[in-house]
Tab-separated table of C-alpha atoms and ligand atoms in Angstrom:
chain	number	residue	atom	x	y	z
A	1	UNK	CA	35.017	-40.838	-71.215
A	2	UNK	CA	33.634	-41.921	-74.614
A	3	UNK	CA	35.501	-41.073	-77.833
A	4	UNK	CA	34.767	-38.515	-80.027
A	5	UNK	CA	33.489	-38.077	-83.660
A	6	UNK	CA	34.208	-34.227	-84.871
A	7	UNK	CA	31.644	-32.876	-87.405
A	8	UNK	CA	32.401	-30.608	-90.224
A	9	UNK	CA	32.025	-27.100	-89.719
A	10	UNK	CA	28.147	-26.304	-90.548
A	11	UNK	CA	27.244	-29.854	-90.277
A	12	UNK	CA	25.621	-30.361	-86.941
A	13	UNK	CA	22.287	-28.462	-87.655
A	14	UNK	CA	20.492	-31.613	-88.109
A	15	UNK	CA	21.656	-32.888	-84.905
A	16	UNK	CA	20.762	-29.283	-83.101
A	17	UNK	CA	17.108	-30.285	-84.283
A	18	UNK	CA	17.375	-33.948	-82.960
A	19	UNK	CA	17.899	-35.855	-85.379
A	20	UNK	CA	19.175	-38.716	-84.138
A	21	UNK	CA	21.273	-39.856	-87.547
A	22	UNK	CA	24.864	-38.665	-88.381
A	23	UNK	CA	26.260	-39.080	-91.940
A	24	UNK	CA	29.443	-40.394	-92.862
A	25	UNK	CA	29.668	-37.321	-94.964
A	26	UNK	CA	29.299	-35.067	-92.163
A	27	UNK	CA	32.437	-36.153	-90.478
A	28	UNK	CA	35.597	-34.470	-90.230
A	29	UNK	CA	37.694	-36.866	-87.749
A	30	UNK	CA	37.325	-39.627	-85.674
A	31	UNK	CA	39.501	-40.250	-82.356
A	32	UNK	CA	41.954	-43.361	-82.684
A	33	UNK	CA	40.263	-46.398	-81.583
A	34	UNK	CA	36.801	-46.159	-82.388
A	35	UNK	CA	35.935	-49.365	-83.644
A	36	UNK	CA	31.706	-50.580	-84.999
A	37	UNK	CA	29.492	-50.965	-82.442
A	38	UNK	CA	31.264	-48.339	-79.884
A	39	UNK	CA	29.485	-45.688	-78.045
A	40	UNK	CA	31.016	-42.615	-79.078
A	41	UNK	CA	30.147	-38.813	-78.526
A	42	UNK	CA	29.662	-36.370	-80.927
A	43	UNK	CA	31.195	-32.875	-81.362
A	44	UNK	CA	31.148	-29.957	-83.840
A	45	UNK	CA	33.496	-28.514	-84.947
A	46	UNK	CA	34.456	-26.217	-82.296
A	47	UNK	CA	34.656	-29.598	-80.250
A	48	UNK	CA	31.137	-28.444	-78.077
A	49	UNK	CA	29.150	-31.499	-77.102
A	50	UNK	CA	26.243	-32.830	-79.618
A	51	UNK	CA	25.102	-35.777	-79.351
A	52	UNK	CA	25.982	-39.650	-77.688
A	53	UNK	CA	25.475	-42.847	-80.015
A	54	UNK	CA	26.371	-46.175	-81.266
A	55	UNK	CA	29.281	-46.077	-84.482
A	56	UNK	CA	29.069	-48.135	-87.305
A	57	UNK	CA	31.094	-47.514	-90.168
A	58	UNK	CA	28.921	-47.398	-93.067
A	59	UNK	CA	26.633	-44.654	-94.366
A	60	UNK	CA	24.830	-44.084	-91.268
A	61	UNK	CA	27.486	-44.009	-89.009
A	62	UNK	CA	26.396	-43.004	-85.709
A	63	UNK	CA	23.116	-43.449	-84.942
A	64	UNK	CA	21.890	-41.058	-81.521
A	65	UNK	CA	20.591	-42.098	-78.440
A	66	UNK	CA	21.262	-39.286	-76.455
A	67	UNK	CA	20.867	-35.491	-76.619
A	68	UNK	CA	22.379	-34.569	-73.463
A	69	UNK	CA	25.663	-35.977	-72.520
A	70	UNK	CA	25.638	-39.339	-70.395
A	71	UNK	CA	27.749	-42.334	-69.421
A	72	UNK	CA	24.685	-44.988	-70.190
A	73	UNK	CA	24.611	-47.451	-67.648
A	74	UNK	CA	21.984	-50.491	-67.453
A	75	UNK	CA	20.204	-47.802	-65.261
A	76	UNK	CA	19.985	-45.368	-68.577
A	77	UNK	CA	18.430	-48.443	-70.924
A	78	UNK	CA	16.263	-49.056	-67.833
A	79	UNK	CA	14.390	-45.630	-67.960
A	80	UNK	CA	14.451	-45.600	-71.769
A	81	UNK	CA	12.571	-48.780	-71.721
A	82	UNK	CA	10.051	-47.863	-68.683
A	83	UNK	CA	9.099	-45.028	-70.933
A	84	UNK	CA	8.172	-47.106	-73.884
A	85	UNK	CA	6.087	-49.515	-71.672
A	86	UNK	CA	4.643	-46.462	-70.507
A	87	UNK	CA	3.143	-45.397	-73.358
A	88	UNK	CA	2.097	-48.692	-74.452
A	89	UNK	CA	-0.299	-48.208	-70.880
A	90	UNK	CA	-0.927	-45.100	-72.026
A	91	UNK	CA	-2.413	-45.886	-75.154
A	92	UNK	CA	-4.027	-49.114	-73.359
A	93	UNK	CA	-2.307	-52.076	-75.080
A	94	UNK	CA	-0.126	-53.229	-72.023
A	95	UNK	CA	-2.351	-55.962	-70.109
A	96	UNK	CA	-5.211	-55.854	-72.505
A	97	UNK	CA	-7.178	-58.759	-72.873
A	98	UNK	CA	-8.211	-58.534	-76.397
A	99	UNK	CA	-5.010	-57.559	-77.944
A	100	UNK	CA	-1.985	-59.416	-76.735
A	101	UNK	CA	0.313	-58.485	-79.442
A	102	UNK	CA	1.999	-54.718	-80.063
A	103	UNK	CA	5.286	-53.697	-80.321
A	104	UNK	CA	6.470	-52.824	-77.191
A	105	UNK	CA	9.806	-50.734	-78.806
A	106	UNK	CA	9.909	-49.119	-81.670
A	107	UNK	CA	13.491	-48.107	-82.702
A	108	UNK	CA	14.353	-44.542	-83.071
A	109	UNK	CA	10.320	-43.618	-82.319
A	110	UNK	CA	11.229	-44.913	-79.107
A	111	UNK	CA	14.640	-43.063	-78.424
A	112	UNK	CA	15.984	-46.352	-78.907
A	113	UNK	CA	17.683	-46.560	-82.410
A	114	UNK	CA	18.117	-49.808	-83.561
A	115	UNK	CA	16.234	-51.845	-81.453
A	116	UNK	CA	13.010	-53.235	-81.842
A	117	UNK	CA	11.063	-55.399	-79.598
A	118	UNK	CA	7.754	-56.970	-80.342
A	119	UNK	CA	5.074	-58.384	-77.776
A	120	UNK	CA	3.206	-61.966	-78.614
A	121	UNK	CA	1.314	-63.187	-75.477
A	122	UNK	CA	4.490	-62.765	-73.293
A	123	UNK	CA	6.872	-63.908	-76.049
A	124	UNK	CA	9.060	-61.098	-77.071
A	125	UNK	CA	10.939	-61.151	-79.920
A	126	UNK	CA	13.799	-58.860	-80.566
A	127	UNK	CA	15.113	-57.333	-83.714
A	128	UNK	CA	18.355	-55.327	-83.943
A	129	UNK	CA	19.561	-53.010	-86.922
A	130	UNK	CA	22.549	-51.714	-85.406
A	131	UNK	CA	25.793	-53.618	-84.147
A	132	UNK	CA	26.049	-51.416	-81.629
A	133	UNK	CA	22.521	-51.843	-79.975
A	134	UNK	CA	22.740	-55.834	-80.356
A	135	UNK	CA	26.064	-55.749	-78.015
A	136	UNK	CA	23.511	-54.563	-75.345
A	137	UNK	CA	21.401	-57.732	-75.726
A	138	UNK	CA	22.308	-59.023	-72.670
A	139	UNK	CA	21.067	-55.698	-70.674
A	140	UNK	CA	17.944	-55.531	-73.043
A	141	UNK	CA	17.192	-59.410	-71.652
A	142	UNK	CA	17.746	-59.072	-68.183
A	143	UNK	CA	15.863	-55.280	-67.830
A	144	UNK	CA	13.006	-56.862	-69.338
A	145	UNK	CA	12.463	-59.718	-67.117
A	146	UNK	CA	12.863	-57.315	-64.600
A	147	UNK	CA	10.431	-54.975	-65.716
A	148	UNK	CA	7.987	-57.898	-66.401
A	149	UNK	CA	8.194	-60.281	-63.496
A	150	UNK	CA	6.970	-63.284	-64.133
A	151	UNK	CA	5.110	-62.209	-67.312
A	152	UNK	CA	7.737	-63.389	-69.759
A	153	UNK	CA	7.233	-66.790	-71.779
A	154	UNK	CA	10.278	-66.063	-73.801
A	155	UNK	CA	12.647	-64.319	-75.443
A	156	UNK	CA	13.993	-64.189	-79.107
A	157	UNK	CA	16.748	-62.753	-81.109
A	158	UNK	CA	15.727	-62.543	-84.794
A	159	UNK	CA	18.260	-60.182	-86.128
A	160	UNK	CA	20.003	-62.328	-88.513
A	161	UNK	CA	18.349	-60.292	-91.660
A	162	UNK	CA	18.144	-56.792	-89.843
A	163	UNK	CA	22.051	-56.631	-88.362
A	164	UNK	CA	24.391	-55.095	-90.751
A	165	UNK	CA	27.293	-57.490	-92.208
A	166	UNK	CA	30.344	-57.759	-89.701
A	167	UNK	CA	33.576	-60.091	-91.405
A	168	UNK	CA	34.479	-60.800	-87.543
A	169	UNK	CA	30.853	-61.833	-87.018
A	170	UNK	CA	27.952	-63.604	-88.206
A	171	UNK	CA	24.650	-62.736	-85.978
A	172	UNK	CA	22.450	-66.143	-85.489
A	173	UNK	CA	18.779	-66.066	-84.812
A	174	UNK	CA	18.468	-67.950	-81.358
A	175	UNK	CA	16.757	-68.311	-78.569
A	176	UNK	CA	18.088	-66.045	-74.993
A	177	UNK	CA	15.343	-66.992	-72.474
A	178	UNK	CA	12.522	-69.433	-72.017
A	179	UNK	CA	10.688	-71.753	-74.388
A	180	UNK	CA	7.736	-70.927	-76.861
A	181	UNK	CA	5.846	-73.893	-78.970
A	182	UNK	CA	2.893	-72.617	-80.662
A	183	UNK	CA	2.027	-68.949	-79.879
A	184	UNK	CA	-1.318	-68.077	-80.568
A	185	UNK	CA	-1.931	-64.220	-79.566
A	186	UNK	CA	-4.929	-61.664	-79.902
A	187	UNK	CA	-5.986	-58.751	-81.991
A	188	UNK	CA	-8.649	-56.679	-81.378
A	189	UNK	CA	-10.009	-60.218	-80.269
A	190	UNK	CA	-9.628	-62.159	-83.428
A	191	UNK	CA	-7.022	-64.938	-82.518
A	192	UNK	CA	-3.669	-65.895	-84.930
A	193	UNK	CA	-1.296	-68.105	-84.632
A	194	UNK	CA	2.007	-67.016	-84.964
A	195	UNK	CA	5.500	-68.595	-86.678
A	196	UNK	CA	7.973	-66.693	-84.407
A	197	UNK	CA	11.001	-68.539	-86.201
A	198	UNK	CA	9.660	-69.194	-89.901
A	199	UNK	CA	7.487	-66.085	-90.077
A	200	UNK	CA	8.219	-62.943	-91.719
A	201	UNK	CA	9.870	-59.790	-89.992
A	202	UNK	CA	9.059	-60.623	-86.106
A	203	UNK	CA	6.045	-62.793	-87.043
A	204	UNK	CA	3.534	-60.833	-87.547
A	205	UNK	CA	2.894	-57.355	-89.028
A	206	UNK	CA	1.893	-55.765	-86.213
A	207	UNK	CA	1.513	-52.377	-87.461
A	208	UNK	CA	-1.361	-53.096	-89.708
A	209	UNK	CA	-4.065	-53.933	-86.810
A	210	UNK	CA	-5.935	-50.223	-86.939
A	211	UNK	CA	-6.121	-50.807	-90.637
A	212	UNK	CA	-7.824	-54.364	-90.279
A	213	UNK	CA	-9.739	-52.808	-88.071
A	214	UNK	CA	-11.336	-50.400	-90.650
A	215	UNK	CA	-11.546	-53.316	-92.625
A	216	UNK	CA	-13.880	-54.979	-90.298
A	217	UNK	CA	-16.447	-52.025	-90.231
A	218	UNK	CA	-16.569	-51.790	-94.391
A	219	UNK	CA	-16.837	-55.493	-94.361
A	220	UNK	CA	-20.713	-56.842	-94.083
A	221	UNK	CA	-21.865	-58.546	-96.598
A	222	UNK	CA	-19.165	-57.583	-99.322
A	223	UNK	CA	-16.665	-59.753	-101.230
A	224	UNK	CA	-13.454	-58.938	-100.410
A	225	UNK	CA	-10.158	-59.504	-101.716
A	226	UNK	CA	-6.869	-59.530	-100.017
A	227	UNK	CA	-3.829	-59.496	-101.734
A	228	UNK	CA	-0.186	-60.001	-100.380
A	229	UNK	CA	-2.256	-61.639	-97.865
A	230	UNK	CA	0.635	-63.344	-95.565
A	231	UNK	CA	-1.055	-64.835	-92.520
A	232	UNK	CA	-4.330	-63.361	-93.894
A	233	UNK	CA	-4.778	-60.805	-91.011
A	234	UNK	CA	-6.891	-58.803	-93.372
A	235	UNK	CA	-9.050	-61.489	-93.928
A	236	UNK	CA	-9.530	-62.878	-90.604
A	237	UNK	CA	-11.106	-59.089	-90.087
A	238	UNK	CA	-13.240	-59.636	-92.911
A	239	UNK	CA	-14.526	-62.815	-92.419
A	240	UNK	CA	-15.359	-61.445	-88.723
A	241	UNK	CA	-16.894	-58.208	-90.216
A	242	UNK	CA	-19.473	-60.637	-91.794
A	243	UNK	CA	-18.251	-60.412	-95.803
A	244	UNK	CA	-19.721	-62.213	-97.864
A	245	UNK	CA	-17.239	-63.665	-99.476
A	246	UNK	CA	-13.255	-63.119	-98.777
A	247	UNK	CA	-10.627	-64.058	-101.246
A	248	UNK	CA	-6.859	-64.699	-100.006
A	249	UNK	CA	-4.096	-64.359	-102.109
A	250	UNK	CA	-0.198	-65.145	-101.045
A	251	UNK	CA	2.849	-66.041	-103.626
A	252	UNK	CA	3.857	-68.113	-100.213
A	253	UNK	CA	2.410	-71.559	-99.587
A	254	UNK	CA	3.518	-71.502	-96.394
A	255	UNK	CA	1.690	-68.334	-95.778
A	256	UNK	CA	-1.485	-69.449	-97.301
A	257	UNK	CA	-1.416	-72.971	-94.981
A	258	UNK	CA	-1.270	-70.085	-91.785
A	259	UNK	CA	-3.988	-68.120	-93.854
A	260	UNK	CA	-6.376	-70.987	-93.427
A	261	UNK	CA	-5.237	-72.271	-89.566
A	262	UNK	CA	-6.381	-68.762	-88.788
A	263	UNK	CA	-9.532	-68.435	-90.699
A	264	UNK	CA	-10.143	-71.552	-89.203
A	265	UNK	CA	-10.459	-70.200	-85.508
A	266	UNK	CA	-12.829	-67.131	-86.860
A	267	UNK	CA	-15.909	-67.171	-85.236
A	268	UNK	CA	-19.108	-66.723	-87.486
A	269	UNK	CA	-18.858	-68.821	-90.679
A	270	UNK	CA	-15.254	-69.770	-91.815
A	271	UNK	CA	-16.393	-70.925	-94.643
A	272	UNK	CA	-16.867	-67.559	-97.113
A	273	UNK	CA	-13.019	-68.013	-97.140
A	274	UNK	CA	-10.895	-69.371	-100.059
A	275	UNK	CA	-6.892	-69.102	-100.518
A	276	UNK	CA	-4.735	-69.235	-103.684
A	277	UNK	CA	-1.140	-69.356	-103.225
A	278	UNK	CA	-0.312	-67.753	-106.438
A	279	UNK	CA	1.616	-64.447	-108.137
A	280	UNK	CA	-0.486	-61.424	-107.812
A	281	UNK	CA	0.724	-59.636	-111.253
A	282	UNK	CA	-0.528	-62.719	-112.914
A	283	UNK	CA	-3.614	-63.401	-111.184
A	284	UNK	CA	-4.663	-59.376	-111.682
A	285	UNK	CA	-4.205	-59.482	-115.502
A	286	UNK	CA	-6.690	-62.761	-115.241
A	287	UNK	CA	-9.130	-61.362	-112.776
A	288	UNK	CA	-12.858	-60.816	-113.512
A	289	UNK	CA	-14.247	-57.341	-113.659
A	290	UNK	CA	-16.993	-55.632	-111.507
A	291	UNK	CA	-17.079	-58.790	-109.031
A	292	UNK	CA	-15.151	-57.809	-105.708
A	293	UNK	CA	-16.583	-54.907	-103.295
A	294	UNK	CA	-13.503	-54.066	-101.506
A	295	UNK	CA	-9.547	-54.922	-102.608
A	296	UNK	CA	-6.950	-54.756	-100.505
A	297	UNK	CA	-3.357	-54.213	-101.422
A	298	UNK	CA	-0.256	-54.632	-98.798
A	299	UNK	CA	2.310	-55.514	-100.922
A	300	UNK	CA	6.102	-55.918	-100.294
A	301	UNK	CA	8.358	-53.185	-100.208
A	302	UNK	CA	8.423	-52.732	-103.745
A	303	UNK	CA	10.860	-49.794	-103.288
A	304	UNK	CA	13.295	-50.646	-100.367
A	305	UNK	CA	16.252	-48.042	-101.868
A	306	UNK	CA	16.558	-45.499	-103.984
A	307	UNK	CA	18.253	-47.085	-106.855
A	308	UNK	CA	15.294	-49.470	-107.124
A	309	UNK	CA	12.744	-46.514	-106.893
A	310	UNK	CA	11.595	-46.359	-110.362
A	311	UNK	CA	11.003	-49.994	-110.888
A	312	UNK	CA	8.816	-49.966	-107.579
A	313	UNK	CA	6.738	-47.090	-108.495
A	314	UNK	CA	5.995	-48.946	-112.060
A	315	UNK	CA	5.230	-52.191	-109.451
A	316	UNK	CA	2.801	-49.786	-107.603
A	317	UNK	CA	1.126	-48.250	-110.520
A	318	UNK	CA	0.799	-51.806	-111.913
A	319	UNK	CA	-1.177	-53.286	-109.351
A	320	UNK	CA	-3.360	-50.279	-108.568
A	321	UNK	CA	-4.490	-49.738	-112.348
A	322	UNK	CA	-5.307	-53.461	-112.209
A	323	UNK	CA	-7.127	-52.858	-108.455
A	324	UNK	CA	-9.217	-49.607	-109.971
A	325	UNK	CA	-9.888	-51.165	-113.315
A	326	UNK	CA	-11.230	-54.188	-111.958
A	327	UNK	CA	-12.854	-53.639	-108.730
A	328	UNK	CA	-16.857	-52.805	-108.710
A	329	UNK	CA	-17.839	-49.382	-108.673
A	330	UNK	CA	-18.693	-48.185	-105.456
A	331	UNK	CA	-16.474	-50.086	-104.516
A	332	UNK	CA	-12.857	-49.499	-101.475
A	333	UNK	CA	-9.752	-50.161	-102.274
A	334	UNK	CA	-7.073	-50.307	-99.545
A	335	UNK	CA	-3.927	-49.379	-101.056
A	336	UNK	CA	-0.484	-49.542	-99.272
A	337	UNK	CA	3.318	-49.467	-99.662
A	338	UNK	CA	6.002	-49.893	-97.039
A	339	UNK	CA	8.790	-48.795	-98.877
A	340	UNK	CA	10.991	-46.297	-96.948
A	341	UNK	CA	12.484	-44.887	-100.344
A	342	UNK	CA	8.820	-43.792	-101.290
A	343	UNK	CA	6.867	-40.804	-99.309
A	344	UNK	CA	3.492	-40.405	-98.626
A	345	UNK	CA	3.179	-37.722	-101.646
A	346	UNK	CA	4.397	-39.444	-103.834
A	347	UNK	CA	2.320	-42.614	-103.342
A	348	UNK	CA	-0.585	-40.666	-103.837
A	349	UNK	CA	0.979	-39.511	-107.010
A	350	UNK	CA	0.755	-42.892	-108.358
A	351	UNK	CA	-2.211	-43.149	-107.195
A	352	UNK	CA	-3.438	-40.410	-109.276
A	353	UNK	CA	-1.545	-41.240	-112.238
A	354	UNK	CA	-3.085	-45.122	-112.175
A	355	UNK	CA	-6.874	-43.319	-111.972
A	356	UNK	CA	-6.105	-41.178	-114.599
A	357	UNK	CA	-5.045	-43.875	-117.100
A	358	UNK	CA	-7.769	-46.065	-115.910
A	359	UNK	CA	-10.340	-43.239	-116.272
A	360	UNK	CA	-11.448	-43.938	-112.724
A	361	UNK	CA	-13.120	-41.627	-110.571
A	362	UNK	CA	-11.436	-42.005	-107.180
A	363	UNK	CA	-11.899	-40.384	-103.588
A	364	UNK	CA	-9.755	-40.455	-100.928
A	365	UNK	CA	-11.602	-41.586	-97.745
A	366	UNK	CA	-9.031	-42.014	-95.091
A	367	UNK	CA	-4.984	-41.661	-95.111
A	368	UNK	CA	-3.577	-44.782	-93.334
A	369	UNK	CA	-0.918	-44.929	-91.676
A	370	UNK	CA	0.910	-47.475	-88.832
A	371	UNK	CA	-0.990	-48.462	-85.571
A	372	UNK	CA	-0.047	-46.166	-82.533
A	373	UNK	CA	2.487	-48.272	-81.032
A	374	UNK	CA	4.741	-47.507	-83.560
A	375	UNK	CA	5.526	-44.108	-82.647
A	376	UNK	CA	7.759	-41.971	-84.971
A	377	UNK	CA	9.748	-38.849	-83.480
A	378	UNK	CA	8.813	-35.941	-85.318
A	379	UNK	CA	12.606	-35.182	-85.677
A	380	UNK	CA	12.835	-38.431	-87.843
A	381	UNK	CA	10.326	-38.826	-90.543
A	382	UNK	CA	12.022	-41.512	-92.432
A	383	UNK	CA	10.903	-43.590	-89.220
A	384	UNK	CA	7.184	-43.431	-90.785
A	385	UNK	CA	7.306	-46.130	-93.691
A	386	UNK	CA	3.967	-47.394	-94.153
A	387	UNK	CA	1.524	-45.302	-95.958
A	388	UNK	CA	-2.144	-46.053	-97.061
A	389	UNK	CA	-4.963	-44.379	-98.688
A	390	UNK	CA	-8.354	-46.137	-98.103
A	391	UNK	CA	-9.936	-45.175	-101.930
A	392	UNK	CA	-13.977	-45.083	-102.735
A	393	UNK	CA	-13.931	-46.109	-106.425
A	394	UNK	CA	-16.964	-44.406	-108.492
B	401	LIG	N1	-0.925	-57.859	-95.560
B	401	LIG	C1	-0.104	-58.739	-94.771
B	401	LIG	C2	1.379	-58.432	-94.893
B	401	LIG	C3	1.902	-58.521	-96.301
B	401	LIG	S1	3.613	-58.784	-96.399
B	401	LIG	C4	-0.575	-58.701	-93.307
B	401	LIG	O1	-1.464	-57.910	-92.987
B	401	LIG	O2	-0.061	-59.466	-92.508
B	401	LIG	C5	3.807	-59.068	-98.093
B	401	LIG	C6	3.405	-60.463	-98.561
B	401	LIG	O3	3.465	-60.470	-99.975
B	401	LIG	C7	4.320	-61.588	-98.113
B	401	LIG	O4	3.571	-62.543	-97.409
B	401	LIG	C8	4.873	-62.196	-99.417
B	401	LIG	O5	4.952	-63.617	-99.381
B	401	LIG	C9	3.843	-61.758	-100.432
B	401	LIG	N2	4.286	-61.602	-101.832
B	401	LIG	C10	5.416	-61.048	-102.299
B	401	LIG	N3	5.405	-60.999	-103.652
B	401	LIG	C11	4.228	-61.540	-104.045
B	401	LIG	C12	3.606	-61.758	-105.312
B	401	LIG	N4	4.204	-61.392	-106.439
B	401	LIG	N5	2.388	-62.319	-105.350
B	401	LIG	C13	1.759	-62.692	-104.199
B	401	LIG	N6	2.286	-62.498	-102.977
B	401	LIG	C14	3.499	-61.931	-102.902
């Protein structure tokens, strides 16, 4: 029997619509005993059944893996993660020869709060967010070598940055299976190495790869731009799509040395590719007018909570007056933010408000959004962070 969490009177409508988060403010007791990283079950208030999850005692406190009530044995995890490889055949990324990298789970978009799991070649590399989900690392290994026979190279547990703070523990990034050396994967055929260990998030951001994609098609024998460029996945797409000219831009030097291994391996004509490892505010305010074709903008998130939502709308606007001011006319801009604490309206807000004091005529093409493996459950919006408009400057 797991323990139980009792919800306020009233409070377990969110729940009733599947929402798989429970509020510390939405609690009226907790059994003895419960302690972070416990399964626990919760209850309203007349004590009838709700939900089963992992407890954590912070703001989010349980976070819901279950709507009907179970005991969850390895046999549970086992059909939760069949049904995420599933759909990764289903939307043809398992086994595919010219993209070898996709996340294969995708936290609460996958029924599986708190645990995400991303695919390089065979080299999997797990991230946890709750305390709860990272004491089932053990059963996450073993069910995927079991569910993969023989296909996995390795397995990683980068969670240091992503695992809430514990004073009876400190979570180290290390290695549970296998060896990797230099992973060099596939996207939509266009090769990358990747920095498992070094690199940011997982190693690579995955979710962008239908974006670069579009990229590709608006790229012939343009000048492109690509700022925040990291491991210059952008650019590898451009310099493939036949641009005339593609300009890399990364505050990290370490990003910027990847940025060139990779533009190395692109096929036609590496050579339309330069790098600057430099700021981006500065290097906007210096930029020349009326010279690049398309700009594309994946910055940090800017806006990560709410108390620093202000300052990363003005970081937003900022960069996007600069991006419309300067950019050609006729020209794209591909304009993103990943912050959770900002919503798809209100992006496009300061969109609006950056063409308006730029006196810039601007269409919206395309809203962009996260490639399909990363799935969110339409009972948990906040799961959908990245958000992009693809712009046609006049
Ligand atoms: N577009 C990338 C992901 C960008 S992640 C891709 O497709 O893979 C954000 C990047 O912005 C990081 O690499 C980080 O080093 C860089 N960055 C953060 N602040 C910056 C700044 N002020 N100027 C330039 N780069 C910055």
């Amino acid at each position: 029997m797991l323990k139980k969490i009792i919800l306020q009177k009233g409070k377990e409508k969110s729940l009733q619509r599947f929402h798989p988060w429970v509020f510390s403010g939405a609690v009226l007791k907790k059994e003895a005993g419960i302690a972070d990283g416990d399964m626990v079950e919760v209850v309203d208030y007349n004590h009838h059944y709700l939900a089963t999850g992992h407890y954590f005692n912070s703001s989010i406190c349980v976070r819901v893996f279950s709507f009907e009530q179970v005991l969850p044995d390895a046999d549970f995890w086992k059909q939760k993660i069949l049904k995420a490889i599933a759909y990764r055949r289903d939307i043809s990324l398992l086994h595919n020869e010219k993209t070898t990298m996709f996340r294969l789970i995708n936290g609460e978009g996958d029924e599986l709060p708190g645990l995400i799991a991303d695919w390089f070649d065979g080299n999997v590399v797990l991230q946890f967010h709750s305390y709860g989900m990272y004491l089932l690392k053990e059963t996450v290994v073993s069910l995927l070598l079991e569910l993969f026979p023989g296909e996995i190279k390795s397995i990683y547990n980068k969670s240091e940055a992503t695992l809430p703070e514990l004073k009876s523990f400190s979570p180290k990034d290390e290695l549970l299976f296998g060896t990797f050396d230099e992973v060099l994967v596939k996207e939509n055929g266009i090769l990358f190495y990747i920095d498992i260990i070094k690199g940011q998030k997982t190693g690579f951001f995955i979710d962008q790869r239908e974006n670069r994609d579009l990229v590709r098609q608006f790229a012939k024998g343009k000048r492109v731009l690509n700022l925040f460029c990291y491991t210059g996945g952008f650019s590898s797409y451009a310099v493939e799509g036949g641009a005339s000219l593609v300009h890399s831009v990364d505050i990290s030097k370490k990003a910027i040395e990847f940025t060139d291994q990779n533009i190395a391996m692109c096929a036609p004509k590496p050579d339309v590719h330069q790098s600057f490892a430099d700021n981006v505010f500065d290097l906007m305010e210096e930029m020349k007018p009326d010279f690049y074709d398309v700009i594309i903008l994946d910055p940090p998130a800017f806006a990560k909570h709410h108390k620093v939502k202000e300052q990363g709308i003005k970081g937003y606007r900022t960069i996007n007056r600069r991006a419309l001011e300067k950019i050609k006319s006729g020209g794209f801009l591909f304009t993103f933010s990943c912050s959770q604490a900002i919503s798809q309206e209100e992006f496009q807000t300061i969109i609006f408000s950056a063409a308006a004091i730029e006196h810039k005529k601007v269409k919206i093409v395309k809203h962009l959004q996260h490639a399909m493996d990363h799935p969110i459950s339409v009972f948990h919006p906040e799961g959908s962070y990245l958000k992009g408009l693809l712009l046609y400057v006049e």
